[in-house]
PDB file of C-alpha atoms in Angstrom:
ATOM      1  CA  MET V1058     -59.242   5.382  -8.786  1.00 62.00           C
ATOM      2  CA  PHE V1059     -58.172   7.971  -6.253  1.00 75.00           C
ATOM      3  CA  ASP V1060     -59.045   7.520  -2.608  1.00 82.00           C
ATOM      4  CA  TYR V1061     -60.063  11.090  -1.752  1.00 83.00           C
ATOM      5  CA  LYS V1062     -59.920  10.485   1.993  1.00 89.00           C
ATOM      6  CA  LEU V1063     -56.184   9.948   1.578  1.00 90.00           C
ATOM      7  CA  LEU V1064     -55.839  13.045  -0.614  1.00 87.00           C
ATOM      8  CA  ALA V1065     -57.836  15.077   1.906  1.00 87.00           C
ATOM      9  CA  ALA V1066     -55.367  14.049   4.596  1.00 91.00           C
ATOM     10  CA  LEU V1067     -52.440  15.188   2.439  1.00 90.00           C
ATOM     11  CA  ALA V1068     -54.117  18.530   1.709  1.00 86.00           C
ATOM     12  CA  ALA V1069     -54.942  19.090   5.377  1.00 89.00           C
ATOM     13  CA  VAL V1070     -51.370  18.408   6.534  1.00 91.00           C
ATOM     14  CA  VAL V1071     -49.966  20.926   4.039  1.00 86.00           C
ATOM     15  CA  GLU V1072     -52.675  23.563   4.510  1.00 82.00           C
ATOM     16  CA  GLN V1073     -52.637  23.296   8.310  1.00 87.00           C
ATOM     17  CA  ALA V1074     -48.807  23.129   8.423  1.00 85.00           C
ATOM     18  CA  GLY V1075     -48.691  19.994  10.546  1.00 91.00           C
ATOM     19  CA  PHE V1076     -50.295  16.706  11.555  1.00 93.00           C
ATOM     20  CA  ASP V1077     -51.847  17.956  14.814  1.00 93.00           C
ATOM     21  CA  ARG V1078     -53.851  20.761  13.240  1.00 91.00           C
ATOM     22  CA  ALA V1079     -54.686  18.595  10.233  1.00 91.00           C
ATOM     23  CA  ALA V1080     -56.198  16.031  12.592  1.00 93.00           C
ATOM     24  CA  GLN V1081     -58.298  18.733  14.270  1.00 92.00           C
ATOM     25  CA  ALA V1082     -59.503  20.069  10.918  1.00 87.00           C
ATOM     26  CA  LEU V1083     -60.532  16.572   9.754  1.00 90.00           C
ATOM     27  CA  GLY V1084     -61.987  15.470  13.082  1.00 92.00           C
ATOM     28  CA  LEU V1085     -59.530  12.576  13.302  1.00 91.00           C
ATOM     29  CA  SER V1086     -56.707  11.500  15.573  1.00 93.00           C
ATOM     30  CA  GLN V1087     -53.159  12.405  14.641  1.00 92.00           C
ATOM     31  CA  SER V1088     -52.434   8.690  14.297  1.00 92.00           C
ATOM     32  CA  ALA V1089     -55.285   8.273  11.801  1.00 93.00           C
ATOM     33  CA  VAL V1090     -53.970  11.138   9.661  1.00 93.00           C
ATOM     34  CA  SER V1091     -50.476   9.662   9.773  1.00 92.00           C
ATOM     35  CA  GLN V1092     -51.800   6.278   8.709  1.00 93.00           C
ATOM     36  CA  ARG V1093     -53.653   7.811   5.764  1.00 92.00           C
ATOM     37  CA  ILE V1094     -50.489   9.547   4.589  1.00 92.00           C
ATOM     38  CA  LYS V1095     -48.531   6.285   4.889  1.00 92.00           C
ATOM     39  CA  LEU V1096     -51.206   4.418   2.939  1.00 91.00           C
ATOM     40  CA  LEU V1097     -51.168   7.083   0.210  1.00 90.00           C
ATOM     41  CA  GLU V1098     -47.386   6.805  -0.026  1.00 90.00           C
ATOM     42  CA  ALA V1099     -47.651   3.017  -0.232  1.00 90.00           C
ATOM     43  CA  ARG V1100     -50.115   3.303  -3.113  1.00 89.00           C
ATOM     44  CA  VAL V1101     -48.053   5.788  -5.144  1.00 87.00           C
ATOM     45  CA  GLY V1102     -44.826   3.998  -4.289  1.00 89.00           C
ATOM     46  CA  GLN V1103     -42.917   7.052  -3.031  1.00 90.00           C
ATOM     47  CA  PRO V1104     -43.077   9.791  -0.363  1.00 91.00           C
ATOM     48  CA  VAL V1105     -45.676  12.530  -0.760  1.00 90.00           C
ATOM     49  CA  LEU V1106     -44.388  14.614   2.155  1.00 91.00           C
ATOM     50  CA  LEU V1107     -41.034  15.795   3.417  1.00 88.00           C
ATOM     51  CA  ARG V1108     -41.381  15.447   7.183  1.00 86.00           C
ATOM     52  CA  GLY V1109     -40.253  18.752   8.630  1.00 84.00           C
ATOM     53  CA  SER V1110     -41.650  21.763  10.399  1.00 84.00           C
ATOM     54  CA  PRO V1111     -43.821  22.474   8.534  1.00 87.00           C
ATOM     55  CA  PRO V1112     -44.201  19.370   6.339  1.00 88.00           C
ATOM     56  CA  LYS V1113     -43.720  20.110   2.643  1.00 85.00           C
ATOM     57  CA  PRO V1114     -44.992  18.166  -0.363  1.00 87.00           C
ATOM     58  CA  THR V1115     -42.633  16.247  -2.603  1.00 88.00           C
ATOM     59  CA  GLU V1116     -42.911  16.597  -6.375  1.00 84.00           C
ATOM     60  CA  VAL V1117     -45.517  13.835  -6.566  1.00 88.00           C
ATOM     61  CA  GLY V1118     -47.207  15.343  -3.504  1.00 87.00           C
ATOM     62  CA  ARG V1119     -47.514  18.677  -5.329  1.00 81.00           C
ATOM     63  CA  ARG V1120     -49.152  16.969  -8.288  1.00 81.00           C
ATOM     64  CA  LEU V1121     -51.689  15.306  -6.015  1.00 86.00           C
ATOM     65  CA  LEU V1122     -52.378  18.595  -4.203  1.00 81.00           C
ATOM     66  CA  ASN V1123     -52.971  20.369  -7.511  1.00 76.00           C
ATOM     67  CA  HIS V1124     -55.470  17.672  -8.408  1.00 79.00           C
ATOM     68  CA  VAL V1125     -57.387  17.726  -5.126  1.00 78.00           C
ATOM     69  CA  GLN V1126     -57.521  21.543  -5.132  1.00 73.00           C
ATOM     70  CA  GLN V1127     -59.183  21.570  -8.541  1.00 73.00           C
ATOM     71  CA  VAL V1128     -61.520  18.701  -7.681  1.00 76.00           C
ATOM     72  CA  ARG V1129     -62.799  20.657  -4.676  1.00 73.00           C
ATOM     73  CA  LEU V1130     -63.653  23.631  -6.868  1.00 70.00           C
ATOM     74  CA  LEU V1131     -65.430  21.496  -9.448  1.00 70.00           C
ATOM     75  CA  GLU V1132     -67.394  19.728  -6.711  1.00 70.00           C
ATOM     76  CA  ARG V1133     -68.696  23.101  -5.556  1.00 67.00           C
ATOM     77  CA  ASP V1134     -69.994  23.802  -9.064  1.00 64.00           C
ATOM     78  CA  ILE V1135     -71.824  20.468  -9.233  1.00 66.00           C
ATOM     79  CA  GLN V1136     -73.307  20.916  -5.763  1.00 61.00           C
ATOM     80  CA  GLY V1137     -74.624  24.305  -6.840  1.00 60.00           C
ATOM     81  CA  GLN V1138     -76.279  22.714  -9.866  1.00 62.00           C
ATOM     82  CA  ILE V1139     -77.618  19.702  -7.941  1.00 62.00           C
ATOM     83  CA  PRO V1140     -78.522  20.883  -4.406  1.00 59.00           C
ATOM     84  CA  ALA V1141     -79.395  17.327  -3.341  1.00 55.00           C
ATOM     85  CA  LEU V1142     -75.694  16.533  -3.406  1.00 53.00           C
ATOM     86  CA  MET V1143     -74.937  19.239  -0.844  1.00 53.00           C
ATOM     87  CA  GLU V1144     -73.859  17.675   2.421  1.00 57.00           C
ATOM     88  CA  ALA V1145     -75.823  18.600   5.538  1.00 47.00           C
ATOM     89  CA  GLY V1146     -74.229  21.396   7.513  1.00 46.00           C
ATOM     90  CA  THR V1147     -72.081  22.556   4.599  1.00 51.00           C
ATOM     91  CA  GLY V1148     -70.865  26.060   5.327  1.00 55.00           C
ATOM     92  CA  PRO V1149     -69.965  28.905   2.993  1.00 63.00           C
ATOM     93  CA  GLU V1150     -67.693  28.340   0.047  1.00 73.00           C
ATOM     94  CA  ARG V1151     -64.007  28.761   0.880  1.00 76.00           C
ATOM     95  CA  LEU V1152     -61.049  29.609  -1.317  1.00 84.00           C
ATOM     96  CA  ARG V1153     -57.391  29.448  -0.336  1.00 84.00           C
ATOM     97  CA  ILE V1154     -55.437  32.259  -1.998  1.00 92.00           C
ATOM     98  CA  ALA V1155     -51.836  33.459  -1.748  1.00 92.00           C
ATOM     99  CA  ILE V1156     -51.391  37.236  -1.767  1.00 94.00           C
ATOM    100  CA  ASN V1157     -48.613  39.723  -1.106  1.00 91.00           C
ATOM    101  CA  ALA V1158     -48.814  41.767   2.111  1.00 91.00           C
ATOM    102  CA  ASP V1159     -48.959  45.177   0.420  1.00 93.00           C
ATOM    103  CA  SER V1160     -51.976  44.203  -1.682  1.00 94.00           C
ATOM    104  CA  LEU V1161     -53.675  42.828   1.424  1.00 94.00           C
ATOM    105  CA  ALA V1162     -53.000  46.110   3.264  1.00 94.00           C
ATOM    106  CA  THR V1163     -54.347  48.323   0.476  1.00 96.00           C
ATOM    107  CA  TRP V1164     -56.568  47.435  -2.487  1.00 96.00           C
ATOM    108  CA  TRP V1165     -57.548  43.780  -1.952  1.00 97.00           C
ATOM    109  CA  ALA V1166     -60.382  44.182   0.579  1.00 96.00           C
ATOM    110  CA  PRO V1167     -62.328  46.881  -1.306  1.00 95.00           C
ATOM    111  CA  ALA V1168     -61.826  44.943  -4.537  1.00 96.00           C
ATOM    112  CA  ILE V1169     -63.411  41.680  -3.351  1.00 95.00           C
ATOM    113  CA  ALA V1170     -65.673  42.643  -0.414  1.00 95.00           C
ATOM    114  CA  GLY V1171     -68.870  42.886  -2.452  1.00 95.00           C
ATOM    115  CA  PHE V1172     -68.206  39.630  -4.291  1.00 95.00           C
ATOM    116  CA  CYS V1173     -67.523  37.671  -1.095  1.00 94.00           C
ATOM    117  CA  SER V1174     -70.700  38.992   0.507  1.00 93.00           C
ATOM    118  CA  GLU V1175     -72.847  38.243  -2.527  1.00 92.00           C
ATOM    119  CA  ARG V1176     -71.449  34.723  -3.038  1.00 87.00           C
ATOM    120  CA  ASN V1177     -71.196  33.809   0.664  1.00 86.00           C
ATOM    121  CA  LEU V1178     -67.502  33.201   0.096  1.00 88.00           C
ATOM    122  CA  VAL V1179     -64.860  33.033   2.816  1.00 87.00           C
ATOM    123  CA  LEU V1180     -61.152  33.273   2.115  1.00 90.00           C
ATOM    124  CA  ASP V1181     -58.143  31.506   3.577  1.00 84.00           C
ATOM    125  CA  LEU V1182     -55.370  33.978   2.739  1.00 90.00           C
ATOM    126  CA  VAL V1183     -51.720  32.962   2.719  1.00 87.00           C
ATOM    127  CA  VAL V1184     -49.395  35.982   2.835  1.00 88.00           C
ATOM    128  CA  GLU V1185     -46.328  35.709   0.621  1.00 83.00           C
ATOM    129  CA  ASP V1186     -44.018  38.294  -0.915  1.00 76.00           C
ATOM    130  CA  GLN V1187     -45.070  39.285  -4.429  1.00 66.00           C
ATOM    131  CA  GLU V1188     -41.881  37.753  -5.826  1.00 66.00           C
ATOM    132  CA  VAL V1189     -42.481  34.247  -4.441  1.00 70.00           C
ATOM    133  CA  GLY V1190     -46.250  33.787  -4.079  1.00 75.00           C
ATOM    134  CA  LEU V1191     -46.390  31.584  -7.166  1.00 84.00           C
ATOM    135  CA  LYS V1192     -44.550  28.872  -5.233  1.00 83.00           C
ATOM    136  CA  ARG V1193     -47.809  28.184  -3.427  1.00 81.00           C
ATOM    137  CA  MET V1194     -49.526  27.498  -6.748  1.00 83.00           C
ATOM    138  CA  ARG V1195     -46.765  25.127  -7.810  1.00 81.00           C
ATOM    139  CA  ALA V1196     -47.057  23.337  -4.477  1.00 76.00           C
ATOM    140  CA  GLY V1197     -50.790  22.840  -4.967  1.00 74.00           C
ATOM    141  CA  ASP V1198     -51.400  24.697  -1.718  1.00 76.00           C
ATOM    142  CA  VAL V1199     -53.697  27.419  -3.088  1.00 83.00           C
ATOM    143  CA  ALA V1200     -56.342  27.779  -5.773  1.00 86.00           C
ATOM    144  CA  ALA V1201     -55.091  31.180  -6.901  1.00 92.00           C
ATOM    145  CA  CYS V1202     -52.542  33.849  -6.100  1.00 93.00           C
ATOM    146  CA  VAL V1203     -51.677  37.512  -6.570  1.00 95.00           C
ATOM    147  CA  CYS V1204     -47.991  37.939  -7.354  1.00 90.00           C
ATOM    148  CA  GLY V1205     -45.437  39.750  -9.469  1.00 89.00           C
ATOM    149  CA  ALA V1206     -44.682  36.875 -11.869  1.00 89.00           C
ATOM    150  CA  ASP V1207     -46.476  36.882 -15.208  1.00 91.00           C
ATOM    151  CA  ARG V1208     -45.723  33.347 -16.393  1.00 91.00           C
ATOM    152  CA  ALA V1209     -48.399  30.876 -15.330  1.00 90.00           C
ATOM    153  CA  VAL V1210     -47.626  27.435 -13.963  1.00 86.00           C
ATOM    154  CA  SER V1211     -48.792  24.409 -15.908  1.00 84.00           C
ATOM    155  CA  GLY V1212     -52.566  24.087 -15.786  1.00 84.00           C
ATOM    156  CA  ALA V1213     -53.166  27.687 -14.703  1.00 90.00           C
ATOM    157  CA  ARG V1214     -53.901  31.055 -16.286  1.00 93.00           C
ATOM    158  CA  SER V1215     -52.217  34.393 -15.605  1.00 95.00           C
ATOM    159  CA  ILE V1216     -53.993  37.744 -16.038  1.00 95.00           C
ATOM    160  CA  ALA V1217     -52.525  41.225 -15.529  1.00 95.00           C
ATOM    161  CA  LEU V1218     -54.380  43.233 -12.888  1.00 96.00           C
ATOM    162  CA  GLY V1219     -52.417  46.496 -12.988  1.00 96.00           C
ATOM    163  CA  ALA V1220     -49.501  47.775 -10.957  1.00 96.00           C
ATOM    164  CA  MET V1221     -48.798  48.852  -7.396  1.00 95.00           C
ATOM    165  CA  ARG V1222     -47.026  52.211  -7.378  1.00 96.00           C
ATOM    166  CA  TYR V1223     -44.340  52.629  -4.720  1.00 97.00           C
ATOM    167  CA  ARG V1224     -42.588  55.817  -3.649  1.00 96.00           C
ATOM    168  CA  ALA V1225     -39.292  56.163  -1.774  1.00 97.00           C
ATOM    169  CA  LEU V1226     -40.297  57.805   1.512  1.00 97.00           C
ATOM    170  CA  ALA V1227     -38.755  58.791   4.833  1.00 97.00           C
ATOM    171  CA  SER V1228     -39.707  60.814   7.885  1.00 97.00           C
ATOM    172  CA  PRO V1229     -38.707  64.493   8.152  1.00 97.00           C
ATOM    173  CA  ALA V1230     -36.448  63.598  11.109  1.00 97.00           C
ATOM    174  CA  TYR V1231     -34.678  60.927   9.056  1.00 97.00           C
ATOM    175  CA  ILE V1232     -34.088  63.389   6.226  1.00 95.00           C
ATOM    176  CA  ARG V1233     -32.689  66.004   8.617  1.00 95.00           C
ATOM    177  CA  ARG V1234     -30.318  63.405  10.068  1.00 95.00           C
ATOM    178  CA  TYR V1235     -29.017  61.748   6.913  1.00 95.00           C
ATOM    179  CA  PHE V1236     -29.566  64.452   4.285  1.00 93.00           C
ATOM    180  CA  PRO V1237     -29.184  67.841   6.009  1.00 92.00           C
ATOM    181  CA  GLY V1238     -28.145  69.472   2.755  1.00 89.00           C
ATOM    182  CA  GLY V1239     -30.841  67.775   0.678  1.00 89.00           C
ATOM    183  CA  VAL V1240     -31.333  64.251  -0.576  1.00 89.00           C
ATOM    184  CA  ASP V1241     -28.256  62.997  -2.395  1.00 84.00           C
ATOM    185  CA  GLN V1242     -28.719  59.991  -4.671  1.00 85.00           C
ATOM    186  CA  ALA V1243     -25.134  58.892  -4.084  1.00 86.00           C
ATOM    187  CA  ALA V1244     -25.648  58.890  -0.306  1.00 88.00           C
ATOM    188  CA  LEU V1245     -28.929  56.949  -0.398  1.00 91.00           C
ATOM    189  CA  PRO V1246     -27.300  53.466  -0.512  1.00 92.00           C
ATOM    190  CA  LYS V1247     -25.258  54.376   2.575  1.00 92.00           C
ATOM    191  CA  SER V1248     -28.342  55.343   4.602  1.00 94.00           C
ATOM    192  CA  PRO V1249     -30.400  52.710   6.494  1.00 96.00           C
ATOM    193  CA  ALA V1250     -33.370  51.353   4.607  1.00 97.00           C
ATOM    194  CA  VAL V1251     -36.307  49.123   5.533  1.00 97.00           C
ATOM    195  CA  VAL V1252     -36.794  45.895   3.549  1.00 95.00           C
ATOM    196  CA  PHE V1253     -39.820  43.639   3.862  1.00 92.00           C
ATOM    197  CA  GLY V1254     -37.893  40.373   3.953  1.00 87.00           C
ATOM    198  CA  PRO V1255     -35.034  38.381   2.444  1.00 86.00           C
ATOM    199  CA  ASP V1256     -37.029  37.747  -0.755  1.00 81.00           C
ATOM    200  CA  ASP V1257     -37.941  41.425  -1.198  1.00 86.00           C
ATOM    201  CA  ALA V1258     -35.791  42.897  -3.972  1.00 89.00           C
ATOM    202  CA  LEU V1259     -37.768  46.117  -4.455  1.00 92.00           C
ATOM    203  CA  GLN V1260     -35.330  48.430  -2.681  1.00 93.00           C
ATOM    204  CA  HIS V1261     -32.461  46.758  -4.551  1.00 93.00           C
ATOM    205  CA  ARG V1262     -34.193  47.382  -7.882  1.00 92.00           C
ATOM    206  CA  TYR V1263     -34.835  50.994  -6.955  1.00 94.00           C
ATOM    207  CA  LEU V1264     -31.197  51.617  -6.098  1.00 94.00           C
ATOM    208  CA  GLU V1265     -30.117  49.879  -9.299  1.00 93.00           C
ATOM    209  CA  SER V1266     -32.287  52.342 -11.229  1.00 91.00           C
ATOM    210  CA  LEU V1267     -30.154  55.076  -9.635  1.00 90.00           C
ATOM    211  CA  GLY V1268     -26.935  53.384 -10.739  1.00 90.00           C
ATOM    212  CA  PHE V1269     -26.058  51.557  -7.511  1.00 92.00           C
ATOM    213  CA  SER V1270     -25.531  47.809  -7.249  1.00 89.00           C
ATOM    214  CA  GLY V1271     -24.490  46.010  -4.094  1.00 88.00           C
ATOM    215  CA  THR V1272     -25.372  45.686  -0.438  1.00 91.00           C
ATOM    216  CA  PHE V1273     -26.736  48.458   1.752  1.00 94.00           C
ATOM    217  CA  PRO V1274     -27.680  48.769   5.443  1.00 95.00           C
ATOM    218  CA  HIS V1275     -31.274  47.793   6.089  1.00 96.00           C
ATOM    219  CA  HIS V1276     -33.791  46.583   8.658  1.00 96.00           C
ATOM    220  CA  LEU V1277     -35.916  43.509   7.850  1.00 96.00           C
ATOM    221  CA  CYS V1278     -39.619  43.871   8.698  1.00 95.00           C
ATOM    222  CA  PRO V1279     -42.017  41.218   7.318  1.00 91.00           C
ATOM    223  CA  SER V1280     -45.164  43.239   8.049  1.00 91.00           C
ATOM    224  CA  SER V1281     -46.747  45.786   5.736  1.00 92.00           C
ATOM    225  CA  GLU V1282     -48.085  47.920   8.598  1.00 93.00           C
ATOM    226  CA  GLY V1283     -44.882  47.471  10.609  1.00 95.00           C
ATOM    227  CA  PHE V1284     -42.834  48.482   7.562  1.00 96.00           C
ATOM    228  CA  VAL V1285     -44.642  51.821   7.290  1.00 96.00           C
ATOM    229  CA  ASN V1286     -44.391  52.317  11.054  1.00 97.00           C
ATOM    230  CA  LEU V1287     -40.613  51.879  10.979  1.00 97.00           C
ATOM    231  CA  VAL V1288     -40.265  54.345   8.117  1.00 98.00           C
ATOM    232  CA  ALA V1289     -42.577  56.887   9.769  1.00 97.00           C
ATOM    233  CA  ASN V1290     -40.543  56.686  12.977  1.00 97.00           C
ATOM    234  CA  GLY V1291     -37.270  57.395  11.234  1.00 97.00           C
ATOM    235  CA  LEU V1292     -35.567  53.999  11.377  1.00 97.00           C
ATOM    236  CA  GLY V1293     -34.974  53.957   7.639  1.00 97.00           C
ATOM    237  CA  TRP V1294     -36.211  54.972   4.225  1.00 97.00           C
ATOM    238  CA  GLY V1295     -38.418  52.594   2.311  1.00 97.00           C
ATOM    239  CA  LEU V1296     -40.554  52.050  -0.758  1.00 97.00           C
ATOM    240  CA  VAL V1297     -44.128  52.410   0.442  1.00 97.00           C
ATOM    241  CA  PRO V1298     -47.256  51.768  -1.638  1.00 96.00           C
ATOM    242  CA  GLU V1299     -48.728  55.070  -2.776  1.00 95.00           C
ATOM    243  CA  LEU V1300     -52.173  53.855  -1.692  1.00 95.00           C
ATOM    244  CA  GLN V1301     -50.871  53.249   1.831  1.00 95.00           C
ATOM    245  CA  ALA V1302     -48.935  56.500   2.156  1.00 95.00           C
ATOM    246  CA  GLN V1303     -51.437  59.109   0.971  1.00 93.00           C
ATOM    247  CA  ASP V1304     -52.639  60.244   4.405  1.00 95.00           C
ATOM    248  CA  LEU V1305     -49.119  60.238   5.899  1.00 96.00           C
ATOM    249  CA  LEU V1306     -47.838  62.335   3.001  1.00 96.00           C
ATOM    250  CA  ALA V1307     -50.732  64.769   3.332  1.00 96.00           C
ATOM    251  CA  ARG V1308     -49.997  65.221   7.057  1.00 96.00           C
ATOM    252  CA  GLY V1309     -46.267  65.669   6.424  1.00 96.00           C
ATOM    253  CA  GLU V1310     -45.335  62.581   8.477  1.00 97.00           C
ATOM    254  CA  LEU V1311     -43.602  61.125   5.420  1.00 97.00           C
ATOM    255  CA  VAL V1312     -41.728  62.905   2.643  1.00 96.00           C
ATOM    256  CA  GLU V1313     -40.768  61.613  -0.785  1.00 96.00           C
ATOM    257  CA  LEU V1314     -36.997  61.401  -1.136  1.00 95.00           C
ATOM    258  CA  LEU V1315     -36.807  61.764  -4.903  1.00 92.00           C
ATOM    259  CA  PRO V1316     -40.035  63.326  -6.189  1.00 88.00           C
ATOM    260  CA  ASP V1317     -41.506  61.949  -9.386  1.00 84.00           C
ATOM    261  CA  ARG V1318     -39.339  58.816  -9.291  1.00 90.00           C
ATOM    262  CA  PRO V1319     -41.842  56.128  -8.339  1.00 94.00           C
ATOM    263  CA  ILE V1320     -41.407  52.473  -9.157  1.00 94.00           C
ATOM    264  CA  ASP V1321     -44.352  50.420 -10.413  1.00 95.00           C
ATOM    265  CA  VAL V1322     -44.688  46.703  -9.686  1.00 93.00           C
ATOM    266  CA  PRO V1323     -47.022  44.812 -12.041  1.00 94.00           C
ATOM    267  CA  LEU V1324     -49.373  42.382 -10.340  1.00 95.00           C
ATOM    268  CA  TYR V1325     -50.850  39.234 -11.858  1.00 95.00           C
ATOM    269  CA  TRP V1326     -53.747  37.005 -10.897  1.00 96.00           C
ATOM    270  CA  HIS V1327     -53.027  33.287 -11.317  1.00 95.00           C
ATOM    271  CA  TYR V1328     -55.796  30.687 -11.096  1.00 92.00           C
ATOM    272  CA  TRP V1329     -56.400  27.085 -12.142  1.00 87.00           C
ATOM    273  CA  ARG V1330     -57.898  26.596 -15.615  1.00 84.00           C
ATOM    274  CA  THR V1331     -60.205  23.890 -14.286  1.00 77.00           C
ATOM    275  CA  GLY V1332     -61.110  25.858 -11.161  1.00 73.00           C
ATOM    276  CA  GLY V1333     -64.792  26.052 -12.001  1.00 79.00           C
ATOM    277  CA  ALA V1334     -67.361  28.830 -12.146  1.00 84.00           C
ATOM    278  CA  LEU V1335     -66.469  30.374  -8.781  1.00 85.00           C
ATOM    279  CA  LEU V1336     -62.860  31.120  -9.736  1.00 89.00           C
ATOM    280  CA  GLU V1337     -63.949  32.407 -13.146  1.00 91.00           C
ATOM    281  CA  ALA V1338     -66.460  34.752 -11.521  1.00 92.00           C
ATOM    282  CA  LEU V1339     -63.914  35.998  -8.975  1.00 94.00           C
ATOM    283  CA  THR V1340     -61.458  36.606 -11.804  1.00 95.00           C
ATOM    284  CA  GLY V1341     -63.999  38.736 -13.634  1.00 95.00           C
ATOM    285  CA  GLU V1342     -64.688  40.744 -10.502  1.00 95.00           C
ATOM    286  CA  LEU V1343     -60.985  41.347  -9.884  1.00 95.00           C
ATOM    287  CA  LEU V1344     -60.443  42.536 -13.439  1.00 93.00           C
ATOM    288  CA  ARG V1345     -63.235  45.047 -12.944  1.00 93.00           C
ATOM    289  CA  THR V1346     -62.348  46.324  -9.471  1.00 95.00           C
ATOM    290  CA  ALA V1347     -58.543  46.096  -9.421  1.00 93.00           C
ATOM    291  CA  GLY V1348     -58.378  48.256 -12.537  1.00 87.00           C
ATOM    292  CA  GLN V1349     -60.052  51.030 -10.556  1.00 91.00           C
ATOM    293  CA  LEU V1350     -57.599  50.788  -7.624  1.00 93.00           C
ATOM    294  CA  LEU V1351     -54.246  50.042  -9.271  1.00 96.00           C
ATOM    295  CA  VAL V1352     -52.329  52.046 -11.866  1.00 94.00           C
ATOM    296  CA  PRO V1353     -51.971  50.739 -15.428  1.00 92.00           C
ATOM    297  CA  ALA V1354     -48.944  48.488 -15.603  1.00 81.00           C
ATOM    298  CA  ASP V1355     -47.408  50.410 -18.483  1.00 72.00           C
ATOM    299  CA  SER V1356     -47.927  53.919 -17.071  1.00 50.00           C
TER     300      SER V1356
END
């Protein structure tokens, strides 16, 4: 039988990114959390954590995290069916979800606001690039994620939500400086761009669609709002979500470099098969609302 106090300690260390904050979240001393992790490792006969900053789960640690994540969701279902099992002082239901920054900055809040209010649900959102968010599912760190990968991890489902449409934009001042005679596709890879982070390949894919492959000058800015701010202030061109750029385009603060050449990024919702009624209900709500806010993936 599993000792769920030990599994709770493992989950807290990973979710809180360290032993100190895990101890605070569990109401224990750091020493007590450390002892629980050591006892868990003694019982499974191998390490469950790679001690670093932050600590990361080993392969067996990921399996245990996947298990405890799903158990938590199923426990919520049973407590809802048998209120006597609800612990005193239990707060609202909480889900830990990985999501890409552009979705968080645009369509996510209007898509789930009504559901969270109705279900008294609070979210613990982990921001990851759309290309790598699924790593959190594999690590057992989250119950669900929004990302650009369609293939589900073992034990999970993947459902297409739609696509985020991006347009290559720049400020009028940037265009006057780098393209005084008009935007030249051949010159675009030589002009500074803005890239979200080292895992963001969107600008690379866009340039490849124009026939260019290789490196190009770019700023790194791991913030969706900061990304748009850099582009609007002329530091570089960038692929900005259409949903995020509408007002700036209407005011003339941003201009599309190559009109009618958007790039669409399909988004997928991944969630555990045994995640219980709450995850199933949230999935249904996302399928309904995201379809109204995103573009069809094949358009």
